[in-house]
Amino acid sequence: MFYIGLLALVLCSCSKEEVDTTPKEVEVKLDYTFTESGSMTRSGESIYSAFHDKYIESRTLTPKIYSLVFENIETGATSHQYGQWGKPDGIRLHTGKYKVTGESKPYMENNEVCIDSLTLRFEENITITPDMTNLVLQAKHDSYMMFFDKANKNHIEYKYNNDGWDGAQLTLKSLDNIYYCFIANTSKYKQHIIYVYDTNNNLKVSFNFQSMPFENGKYYYFNDLTNSFDIPPMESGN
């Protein structure tokens, strides 16, 4: 009887130590941070650094809404989440491992290429734990930035189109001492042309940049546009 009682005590003790693995629903507040790659997430020239700190780091020129898909890696179940960054209400997910994909873009009316805000995308694996209250995702740039010195210029226009279609022509916005825009989805159109007008509102220069190797997540600064070119030094012959 003694051994039977001892065995019952051990079994009872083991049952109390079992871990409850049932998924629990957790509410987390959503936020994002920029990845540490690409020129648009690090300090560059002094003009861009000041622009970044004032308008991007403060999230003045970042998208306000998101569209995300959370796919449970173990079960394959998906949850679509739509909302606004910085809202006090969070999202509800069961504990577990998820693959997160999605995007965050500004509202664009008849304009899906040249915009005045960053566009972001998301793709990463995360783990939701019972004690989690905040979820910070890693945002990746889905656009690149072009900006121009404002001196001696009246305005700058950007035009994109396809063959047989006039497309759209937009005027770049200005902040402080620069004209700027964020460019996305350039592959949808064949021609991308910048028009620069001088202080007398005369066309100063134009250039087509659809074949230029611009990359998302980087900025391109045009200090001034001139009708000149650089001549590389010659190399000695054999």
mmCIF file of C-alpha atoms in Angstrom:
data_model
loop_
_atom_site.group_PDB
_atom_site.id
_atom_site.type_symbol
_atom_site.label_atom_id
_atom_site.label_comp_id
_atom_site.label_asym_id
_atom_site.label_seq_id
_atom_site.Cartn_x
_atom_site.Cartn_y
_atom_site.Cartn_z
ATOM 1 C CA MET A 1 0.000 0.000 0.000
ATOM 2 C CA PHE A 2 2.908 2.326 0.748
ATOM 3 C CA TYR A 3 4.368 1.920 -2.754
ATOM 4 C CA ILE A 4 0.953 2.334 -4.373
ATOM 5 C CA GLY A 5 0.430 5.579 -2.490
ATOM 6 C CA LEU A 6 3.898 6.825 -3.424
ATOM 7 C CA LEU A 7 3.259 6.058 -7.105
ATOM 8 C CA ALA A 8 -0.052 7.928 -7.006
ATOM 9 C CA LEU A 9 1.697 10.930 -5.436
ATOM 10 C CA VAL A 10 4.364 10.975 -8.189
ATOM 11 C CA LEU A 11 1.756 10.723 -10.947
ATOM 12 C CA CYS A 12 -0.232 13.551 -9.399
ATOM 13 C CA SER A 13 2.902 15.692 -9.170
ATOM 14 C CA CYS A 14 3.765 15.056 -12.852
ATOM 15 C CA SER A 15 0.272 15.993 -13.999
ATOM 16 C CA LYS A 16 0.534 19.332 -12.214
ATOM 17 C CA GLU A 17 3.775 20.121 -14.057
ATOM 18 C CA GLU A 18 2.299 19.617 -17.530
ATOM 19 C CA VAL A 19 2.451 22.761 -19.675
ATOM 20 C CA ASP A 20 -0.743 24.070 -21.264
ATOM 21 C CA THR A 21 0.051 24.355 -24.987
ATOM 22 C CA THR A 22 -3.393 25.539 -26.082
ATOM 23 C CA PRO A 23 -3.022 28.718 -28.216
ATOM 24 C CA LYS A 24 -4.287 31.821 -26.449
ATOM 25 C CA GLU A 25 -5.517 35.010 -28.052
ATOM 26 C CA VAL A 26 -3.242 37.990 -27.468
ATOM 27 C CA GLU A 27 -3.882 41.666 -28.220
ATOM 28 C CA VAL A 28 -0.804 43.588 -29.361
ATOM 29 C CA LYS A 29 -0.270 47.171 -30.482
ATOM 30 C CA LEU A 30 1.353 47.422 -33.894
ATOM 31 C CA ASP A 31 4.317 49.571 -34.895
ATOM 32 C CA TYR A 32 7.266 49.401 -37.281
ATOM 33 C CA THR A 33 10.900 50.379 -37.529
ATOM 34 C CA PHE A 34 13.182 50.770 -40.534
ATOM 35 C CA THR A 35 15.729 48.105 -41.399
ATOM 36 C CA GLU A 36 19.381 49.088 -41.209
ATOM 37 C CA SER A 37 20.117 48.734 -44.906
ATOM 38 C CA GLY A 38 19.803 51.201 -47.733
ATOM 39 C CA SER A 39 20.823 54.825 -47.888
ATOM 40 C CA MET A 40 17.398 56.094 -46.893
ATOM 41 C CA THR A 41 17.762 54.621 -43.396
ATOM 42 C CA ARG A 42 21.182 56.028 -42.645
ATOM 43 C CA SER A 43 22.692 59.481 -42.582
ATOM 44 C CA GLY A 44 23.921 60.697 -45.953
ATOM 45 C CA GLU A 45 24.663 64.145 -47.169
ATOM 46 C CA SER A 46 23.825 66.961 -44.810
ATOM 47 C CA ILE A 47 20.742 68.034 -46.776
ATOM 48 C CA TYR A 48 19.221 64.569 -46.781
ATOM 49 C CA SER A 49 20.133 63.989 -43.139
ATOM 50 C CA ALA A 50 18.265 67.125 -42.111
ATOM 51 C CA PHE A 51 15.287 66.145 -44.296
ATOM 52 C CA HIS A 52 15.278 62.603 -42.891
ATOM 53 C CA ASP A 53 15.378 63.718 -39.260
ATOM 54 C CA LYS A 54 12.691 66.366 -39.734
ATOM 55 C CA TYR A 55 10.189 64.618 -41.991
ATOM 56 C CA ILE A 56 10.845 60.857 -42.074
ATOM 57 C CA GLU A 57 12.074 60.020 -38.592
ATOM 58 C CA SER A 58 9.169 62.069 -37.226
ATOM 59 C CA ARG A 59 6.871 60.099 -39.612
ATOM 60 C CA THR A 60 5.537 63.247 -41.228
ATOM 61 C CA LEU A 61 6.119 61.822 -44.725
ATOM 62 C CA THR A 62 5.384 58.172 -44.013
ATOM 63 C CA PRO A 63 2.179 56.302 -44.886
ATOM 64 C CA LYS A 64 -0.599 56.321 -42.300
ATOM 65 C CA ILE A 65 -2.368 53.045 -43.166
ATOM 66 C CA TYR A 66 -1.289 49.399 -43.463
ATOM 67 C CA SER A 67 -2.531 46.191 -45.042
ATOM 68 C CA LEU A 68 -0.957 43.064 -43.535
ATOM 69 C CA VAL A 69 -1.448 39.297 -43.710
ATOM 70 C CA PHE A 70 -0.468 37.109 -40.743
ATOM 71 C CA GLU A 71 -0.107 33.447 -41.792
ATOM 72 C CA ASN A 72 0.268 30.895 -39.006
ATOM 73 C CA ILE A 73 3.297 28.801 -39.974
ATOM 74 C CA GLU A 74 2.023 25.659 -38.211
ATOM 75 C CA THR A 75 -1.651 25.665 -39.217
ATOM 76 C CA GLY A 76 -1.660 27.778 -42.383
ATOM 77 C CA ALA A 77 -4.514 29.919 -41.043
ATOM 78 C CA THR A 78 -4.387 33.549 -42.194
ATOM 79 C CA SER A 79 -5.518 36.792 -40.637
ATOM 80 C CA HIS A 80 -5.868 39.981 -42.702
ATOM 81 C CA GLN A 81 -5.278 43.151 -40.733
ATOM 82 C CA TYR A 82 -6.052 46.677 -41.958
ATOM 83 C CA GLY A 83 -5.574 49.782 -39.887
ATOM 84 C CA GLN A 84 -3.737 52.978 -39.109
ATOM 85 C CA TRP A 85 -0.359 53.290 -37.449
ATOM 86 C CA GLY A 86 -0.391 54.814 -34.012
ATOM 87 C CA LYS A 87 -4.015 54.007 -33.204
ATOM 88 C CA PRO A 88 -4.571 52.965 -29.557
ATOM 89 C CA ASP A 89 -6.535 49.851 -30.505
ATOM 90 C CA GLY A 90 -4.382 46.824 -31.311
ATOM 91 C CA ILE A 91 -4.794 43.616 -33.298
ATOM 92 C CA ARG A 92 -5.758 40.204 -31.853
ATOM 93 C CA LEU A 93 -3.824 37.061 -32.764
ATOM 94 C CA HIS A 94 -3.442 33.611 -31.237
ATOM 95 C CA THR A 95 -0.035 32.719 -29.848
ATOM 96 C CA GLY A 96 2.270 30.998 -32.307
ATOM 97 C CA LYS A 97 4.686 31.592 -35.169
ATOM 98 C CA TYR A 98 3.583 33.711 -38.135
ATOM 99 C CA LYS A 99 4.818 34.847 -41.518
ATOM 100 C CA VAL A 100 3.925 38.509 -41.991
ATOM 101 C CA THR A 101 3.584 40.056 -45.452
ATOM 102 C CA GLY A 102 1.986 43.255 -46.624
ATOM 103 C CA GLU A 103 2.427 46.904 -47.440
ATOM 104 C CA SER A 104 1.924 50.402 -46.182
ATOM 105 C CA LYS A 105 1.188 53.044 -48.794
ATOM 106 C CA PRO A 106 -0.334 56.502 -48.828
ATOM 107 C CA TYR A 107 -3.692 57.115 -50.410
ATOM 108 C CA MET A 108 -2.998 57.785 -54.087
ATOM 109 C CA GLU A 109 -5.639 59.329 -56.321
ATOM 110 C CA ASN A 110 -4.820 58.884 -60.017
ATOM 111 C CA ASN A 111 -1.147 58.698 -59.114
ATOM 112 C CA GLU A 112 0.719 55.512 -58.335
ATOM 113 C CA VAL A 113 4.278 56.445 -59.263
ATOM 114 C CA CYS A 114 5.343 59.881 -58.050
ATOM 115 C CA ILE A 115 4.111 60.543 -54.540
ATOM 116 C CA ASP A 116 4.880 62.720 -51.541
ATOM 117 C CA SER A 117 5.245 59.917 -48.997
ATOM 118 C CA LEU A 118 7.311 56.773 -48.542
ATOM 119 C CA THR A 119 5.894 53.396 -49.508
ATOM 120 C CA LEU A 120 6.810 50.418 -47.338
ATOM 121 C CA ARG A 121 6.571 46.633 -47.547
ATOM 122 C CA PHE A 122 6.810 43.892 -44.949
ATOM 123 C CA GLU A 123 8.021 40.298 -45.082
ATOM 124 C CA GLU A 124 9.300 38.551 -41.973
ATOM 125 C CA ASN A 125 8.623 35.760 -39.480
ATOM 126 C CA ILE A 126 7.471 36.616 -35.971
ATOM 127 C CA THR A 127 6.410 34.828 -32.785
ATOM 128 C CA ILE A 128 3.388 35.877 -30.734
ATOM 129 C CA THR A 129 3.819 35.000 -27.032
ATOM 130 C CA PRO A 130 1.229 35.183 -24.216
ATOM 131 C CA ASP A 131 2.977 38.085 -22.475
ATOM 132 C CA MET A 132 3.396 40.217 -25.623
ATOM 133 C CA THR A 133 1.771 43.657 -25.662
ATOM 134 C CA ASN A 134 3.596 45.356 -28.560
ATOM 135 C CA LEU A 135 4.676 44.092 -31.979
ATOM 136 C CA VAL A 136 7.304 46.056 -33.912
ATOM 137 C CA LEU A 137 7.712 45.013 -37.547
ATOM 138 C CA GLN A 138 10.729 45.645 -39.768
ATOM 139 C CA ALA A 139 9.718 47.972 -42.619
ATOM 140 C CA LYS A 140 11.483 47.768 -45.975
ATOM 141 C CA HIS A 141 11.481 50.612 -48.466
ATOM 142 C CA ASP A 142 9.366 50.078 -51.568
ATOM 143 C CA SER A 143 10.267 53.394 -53.208
ATOM 144 C CA TYR A 144 13.242 55.662 -53.741
ATOM 145 C CA MET A 145 13.589 59.389 -53.290
ATOM 146 C CA MET A 146 14.630 62.109 -55.710
ATOM 147 C CA PHE A 147 15.284 65.639 -54.544
ATOM 148 C CA PHE A 148 16.603 68.802 -56.134
ATOM 149 C CA ASP A 149 18.160 72.025 -54.969
ATOM 150 C CA LYS A 150 15.436 74.703 -54.999
ATOM 151 C CA ALA A 151 17.747 77.594 -55.887
ATOM 152 C CA ASN A 152 17.228 79.204 -59.327
ATOM 153 C CA LYS A 153 14.225 77.021 -60.111
ATOM 154 C CA ASN A 154 10.565 77.944 -60.470
ATOM 155 C CA HIS A 155 9.162 74.435 -60.309
ATOM 156 C CA ILE A 156 9.867 70.834 -61.367
ATOM 157 C CA GLU A 157 7.487 68.466 -63.127
ATOM 158 C CA TYR A 158 7.537 64.709 -63.441
ATOM 159 C CA LYS A 159 5.766 62.917 -66.295
ATOM 160 C CA TYR A 160 5.266 59.196 -66.806
ATOM 161 C CA ASN A 161 3.458 57.445 -69.648
ATOM 162 C CA ASN A 162 3.202 54.473 -71.968
ATOM 163 C CA ASP A 163 3.050 54.377 -75.763
ATOM 164 C CA GLY A 164 -0.174 55.879 -77.020
ATOM 165 C CA TRP A 165 -1.137 57.347 -73.650
ATOM 166 C CA ASP A 166 -0.378 60.822 -72.364
ATOM 167 C CA GLY A 167 -0.030 59.558 -68.797
ATOM 168 C CA ALA A 168 0.234 62.018 -65.932
ATOM 169 C CA GLN A 169 2.281 65.127 -65.307
ATOM 170 C CA LEU A 170 2.757 66.176 -61.707
ATOM 171 C CA THR A 171 4.456 69.069 -59.972
ATOM 172 C CA LEU A 172 6.967 68.127 -57.293
ATOM 173 C CA LYS A 173 6.278 69.464 -53.830
ATOM 174 C CA SER A 174 8.800 71.579 -51.975
ATOM 175 C CA LEU A 175 9.981 71.648 -48.366
ATOM 176 C CA ASP A 176 12.612 73.940 -46.941
ATOM 177 C CA ASN A 177 15.188 74.362 -49.734
ATOM 178 C CA ILE A 178 14.428 71.371 -51.935
ATOM 179 C CA TYR A 179 11.909 69.894 -54.349
ATOM 180 C CA TYR A 180 11.276 66.218 -53.631
ATOM 181 C CA CYS A 181 9.278 63.130 -54.554
ATOM 182 C CA PHE A 182 9.208 59.417 -53.815
ATOM 183 C CA ILE A 183 9.132 57.123 -56.847
ATOM 184 C CA ALA A 184 7.490 53.671 -56.885
ATOM 185 C CA ASN A 185 6.212 51.164 -59.456
ATOM 186 C CA THR A 186 8.317 52.575 -62.287
ATOM 187 C CA SER A 187 8.247 49.259 -64.190
ATOM 188 C CA LYS A 188 4.586 49.816 -65.078
ATOM 189 C CA TYR A 189 5.456 52.666 -67.439
ATOM 190 C CA LYS A 190 7.943 53.124 -70.256
ATOM 191 C CA GLN A 191 8.799 56.811 -69.989
ATOM 192 C CA HIS A 192 9.755 58.771 -66.893
ATOM 193 C CA ILE A 193 10.790 62.364 -67.579
ATOM 194 C CA ILE A 194 11.782 65.202 -65.277
ATOM 195 C CA TYR A 195 11.262 68.816 -66.441
ATOM 196 C CA VAL A 196 13.089 71.597 -64.610
ATOM 197 C CA TYR A 197 11.904 75.210 -65.055
ATOM 198 C CA ASP A 198 13.988 78.275 -64.216
ATOM 199 C CA THR A 199 12.862 81.339 -62.275
ATOM 200 C CA ASN A 200 11.356 82.834 -65.453
ATOM 201 C CA ASN A 201 9.241 79.685 -65.847
ATOM 202 C CA ASN A 202 11.188 78.643 -68.923
ATOM 203 C CA LEU A 203 12.163 75.009 -69.427
ATOM 204 C CA LYS A 204 15.734 74.738 -68.241
ATOM 205 C CA VAL A 205 16.462 71.065 -68.798
ATOM 206 C CA SER A 206 14.677 67.720 -69.079
ATOM 207 C CA PHE A 207 15.923 64.162 -68.768
ATOM 208 C CA ASN A 208 14.439 60.702 -69.165
ATOM 209 C CA PHE A 209 15.449 58.403 -66.321
ATOM 210 C CA GLN A 210 13.591 55.124 -66.979
ATOM 211 C CA SER A 211 16.836 53.350 -67.885
ATOM 212 C CA MET A 212 18.790 54.670 -64.897
ATOM 213 C CA PRO A 213 19.619 52.036 -62.257
ATOM 214 C CA PHE A 214 17.760 53.666 -59.371
ATOM 215 C CA GLU A 215 17.109 51.386 -56.386
ATOM 216 C CA ASN A 216 14.374 51.329 -53.765
ATOM 217 C CA GLY A 217 15.549 52.468 -50.372
ATOM 218 C CA LYS A 218 18.040 54.991 -51.732
ATOM 219 C CA TYR A 219 17.939 58.721 -52.353
ATOM 220 C CA TYR A 220 19.238 60.618 -55.368
ATOM 221 C CA TYR A 221 20.181 64.252 -54.937
ATOM 222 C CA PHE A 222 20.571 66.602 -57.895
ATOM 223 C CA ASN A 223 22.460 69.641 -56.690
ATOM 224 C CA ASP A 224 22.161 71.322 -60.075
ATOM 225 C CA LEU A 225 21.538 70.256 -63.638
ATOM 226 C CA THR A 226 23.925 71.535 -66.293
ATOM 227 C CA ASN A 227 24.600 70.841 -69.936
ATOM 228 C CA SER A 228 28.071 69.551 -69.211
ATOM 229 C CA PHE A 229 29.798 66.224 -68.817
ATOM 230 C CA ASP A 230 32.869 64.688 -67.227
ATOM 231 C CA ILE A 231 35.756 63.348 -69.320
ATOM 232 C CA PRO A 232 37.602 60.418 -67.694
ATOM 233 C CA PRO A 233 41.416 60.409 -68.022
ATOM 234 C CA MET A 234 42.922 58.288 -70.790
ATOM 235 C CA GLU A 235 44.831 55.149 -69.982
ATOM 236 C CA SER A 236 48.232 54.304 -71.437
ATOM 237 C CA GLY A 237 48.302 51.931 -74.392
ATOM 238 C CA ASN A 238 50.209 48.641 -74.461
#
